Amino acid sequence: MGRHEELRKEIDQIDRELVQLVEKRMKVSTEIAEYKLANNIPVLDAQREKKVINKNISYLTDRTLDSYISEFSKHLMELSRRRQKECLKQHTKTC
Ligand SMILES: O=C(O)C(=O)C[C@]1(C(=O)O)C=C[C@@H](O)C=C1
């Protein structure tokens, strides 16, 4: 196997793990949505989002990746909010 293919295999494995973790995160987010619905709490919590971004950046060892992880976290939470809203709207068993 050439080096390119070898590295792609590595990426594929990382993506598999990432997808599994994102799925797990989305499930927890859905549970939070249920809690928010029951307790009349809005989906967006801007303060919490700032904390999550800073926390995630702090896990990095490579400081040159700060802005990437900041953006990645923002995207992740945007998707999480979208999913929460979708679940609250439909309120079906799939969520
Ligand atoms: O912590 C919450 O209240 C959540 O709903 C989770 C979450 C997240 O995905 O991390 C999603 C939406 C909020 O704006 C803040 C954080």
PDB file of N, CA, C and O and ligand atoms in Angstrom, residues 25 29 32 36 43-46 48-49 52 76-77 80-81 84, ligand 1:
ATOM      1  N   ARG A  25     -23.115  12.104  21.203  1.00  0.00           N
ATOM      2  CA  ARG A  25     -23.355  13.488  21.665  1.00  0.00           C
ATOM      3  C   ARG A  25     -24.763  13.946  21.309  1.00  0.00           C
ATOM      4  O   ARG A  25     -25.444  14.592  22.104  1.00  0.00           O
ATOM      5  N   SER A  29     -27.802  15.254  23.632  1.00  0.00           N
ATOM      6  CA  SER A  29     -28.416  16.540  23.318  1.00  0.00           C
ATOM      7  C   SER A  29     -29.942  16.408  23.253  1.00  0.00           C
ATOM      8  O   SER A  29     -30.679  17.287  23.716  1.00  0.00           O
ATOM      9  N   ILE A  32     -31.324  16.319  26.641  1.00  0.00           N
ATOM     10  CA  ILE A  32     -31.358  17.683  27.191  1.00  0.00           C
ATOM     11  C   ILE A  32     -32.581  18.421  26.633  1.00  0.00           C
ATOM     12  O   ILE A  32     -33.256  19.161  27.354  1.00  0.00           O
ATOM     13  N   LYS A  36     -35.386  20.339  28.667  1.00  0.00           N
ATOM     14  CA  LYS A  36     -35.690  21.750  28.420  1.00  0.00           C
ATOM     15  C   LYS A  36     -37.179  21.954  28.155  1.00  0.00           C
ATOM     16  O   LYS A  36     -37.772  22.914  28.638  1.00  0.00           O
ATOM     17  N   VAL A  43     -33.740  26.554  24.050  1.00  0.00           N
ATOM     18  CA  VAL A  43     -32.718  25.677  23.454  1.00  0.00           C
ATOM     19  C   VAL A  43     -31.334  26.333  23.523  1.00  0.00           C
ATOM     20  O   VAL A  43     -30.353  25.712  23.947  1.00  0.00           O
ATOM     21  N   LEU A  44     -31.248  27.590  23.138  1.00  0.00           N
ATOM     22  CA  LEU A  44     -29.941  28.274  23.113  1.00  0.00           C
ATOM     23  C   LEU A  44     -29.504  28.714  24.506  1.00  0.00           C
ATOM     24  O   LEU A  44     -30.260  29.386  25.226  1.00  0.00           O
ATOM     25  N   ASP A  45     -28.279  28.347  24.851  1.00  0.00           N
ATOM     26  CA  ASP A  45     -27.653  28.826  26.083  1.00  0.00           C
ATOM     27  C   ASP A  45     -26.273  29.363  25.684  1.00  0.00           C
ATOM     28  O   ASP A  45     -25.284  28.626  25.648  1.00  0.00           O
ATOM     29  N   ALA A  46     -26.242  30.642  25.349  1.00  0.00           N
ATOM     30  CA  ALA A  46     -25.027  31.257  24.809  1.00  0.00           C
ATOM     31  C   ALA A  46     -23.856  31.207  25.801  1.00  0.00           C
ATOM     32  O   ALA A  46     -22.702  31.006  25.385  1.00  0.00           O
ATOM     33  N   ARG A  48     -23.287  28.925  28.122  1.00  0.00           N
ATOM     34  CA  ARG A  48     -22.799  27.535  28.119  1.00  0.00           C
ATOM     35  C   ARG A  48     -21.955  27.276  26.865  1.00  0.00           C
ATOM     36  O   ARG A  48     -20.907  26.625  26.933  1.00  0.00           O
ATOM     37  N   GLU A  49     -22.396  27.790  25.735  1.00  0.00           N
ATOM     38  CA  GLU A  49     -21.663  27.567  24.481  1.00  0.00           C
ATOM     39  C   GLU A  49     -20.263  28.177  24.543  1.00  0.00           C
ATOM     40  O   GLU A  49     -19.305  27.574  24.077  1.00  0.00           O
ATOM     41  N   VAL A  52     -18.170  25.853  26.623  1.00  0.00           N
ATOM     42  CA  VAL A  52     -17.825  24.623  25.888  1.00  0.00           C
ATOM     43  C   VAL A  52     -16.668  24.903  24.919  1.00  0.00           C
ATOM     44  O   VAL A  52     -15.709  24.119  24.834  1.00  0.00           O
ATOM     45  N   LEU A  76     -20.628  22.134  15.822  1.00  0.00           N
ATOM     46  CA  LEU A  76     -21.183  20.997  16.551  1.00  0.00           C
ATOM     47  C   LEU A  76     -22.423  21.430  17.349  1.00  0.00           C
ATOM     48  O   LEU A  76     -23.469  20.769  17.329  1.00  0.00           O
ATOM     49  N   MET A  77     -22.314  22.561  18.026  1.00  0.00           N
ATOM     50  CA  MET A  77     -23.435  23.030  18.851  1.00  0.00           C
ATOM     51  C   MET A  77     -24.570  23.596  18.005  1.00  0.00           C
ATOM     52  O   MET A  77     -25.732  23.518  18.394  1.00  0.00           O
ATOM     53  N   SER A  80     -26.349  20.560  17.092  1.00  0.00           N
ATOM     54  CA  SER A  80     -27.004  20.066  18.298  1.00  0.00           C
ATOM     55  C   SER A  80     -28.309  20.844  18.554  1.00  0.00           C
ATOM     56  O   SER A  80     -29.357  20.252  18.843  1.00  0.00           O
ATOM     57  N   ARG A  81     -28.239  22.171  18.416  1.00  0.00           N
ATOM     58  CA  ARG A  81     -29.438  23.003  18.596  1.00  0.00           C
ATOM     59  C   ARG A  81     -30.488  22.694  17.535  1.00  0.00           C
ATOM     60  O   ARG A  81     -31.672  22.647  17.809  1.00  0.00           O
ATOM     61  N   GLN A  84     -32.127  19.532  18.483  1.00  0.00           N
ATOM     62  CA  GLN A  84     -33.026  19.756  19.626  1.00  0.00           C
ATOM     63  C   GLN A  84     -34.346  20.374  19.146  1.00  0.00           C
ATOM     64  O   GLN A  84     -35.419  19.934  19.547  1.00  0.00           O
TER      65      GLN A  84
HETATM   66  O1  LIG B   1     -25.974  22.383  27.571  1.00  0.00           O
HETATM   67  C1  LIG B   1     -27.082  22.522  27.035  1.00  0.00           C
HETATM   68  O2  LIG B   1     -28.004  23.146  27.569  1.00  0.00           O
HETATM   69  C2  LIG B   1     -27.335  21.951  25.713  1.00  0.00           C
HETATM   70  O3  LIG B   1     -28.445  22.020  25.231  1.00  0.00           O
HETATM   71  C3  LIG B   1     -26.202  21.353  24.933  1.00  0.00           C
HETATM   72  C4  LIG B   1     -25.591  22.338  23.949  1.00  0.00           C
HETATM   73  C5  LIG B   1     -24.421  21.546  23.270  1.00  0.00           C
HETATM   74  O4  LIG B   1     -24.660  20.967  22.217  1.00  0.00           O
HETATM   75  O5  LIG B   1     -23.335  21.498  23.858  1.00  0.00           O
HETATM   76  C6  LIG B   1     -26.611  22.748  22.949  1.00  0.00           C
HETATM   77  C7  LIG B   1     -27.271  23.929  22.988  1.00  0.00           C
HETATM   78  C8  LIG B   1     -26.969  24.983  23.950  1.00  0.00           C
HETATM   79  O6  LIG B   1     -26.967  26.242  23.356  1.00  0.00           O
HETATM   80  C9  LIG B   1     -25.738  24.716  24.700  1.00  0.00           C
HETATM   81  C10 LIG B   1     -25.084  23.528  24.659  1.00  0.00           C
END
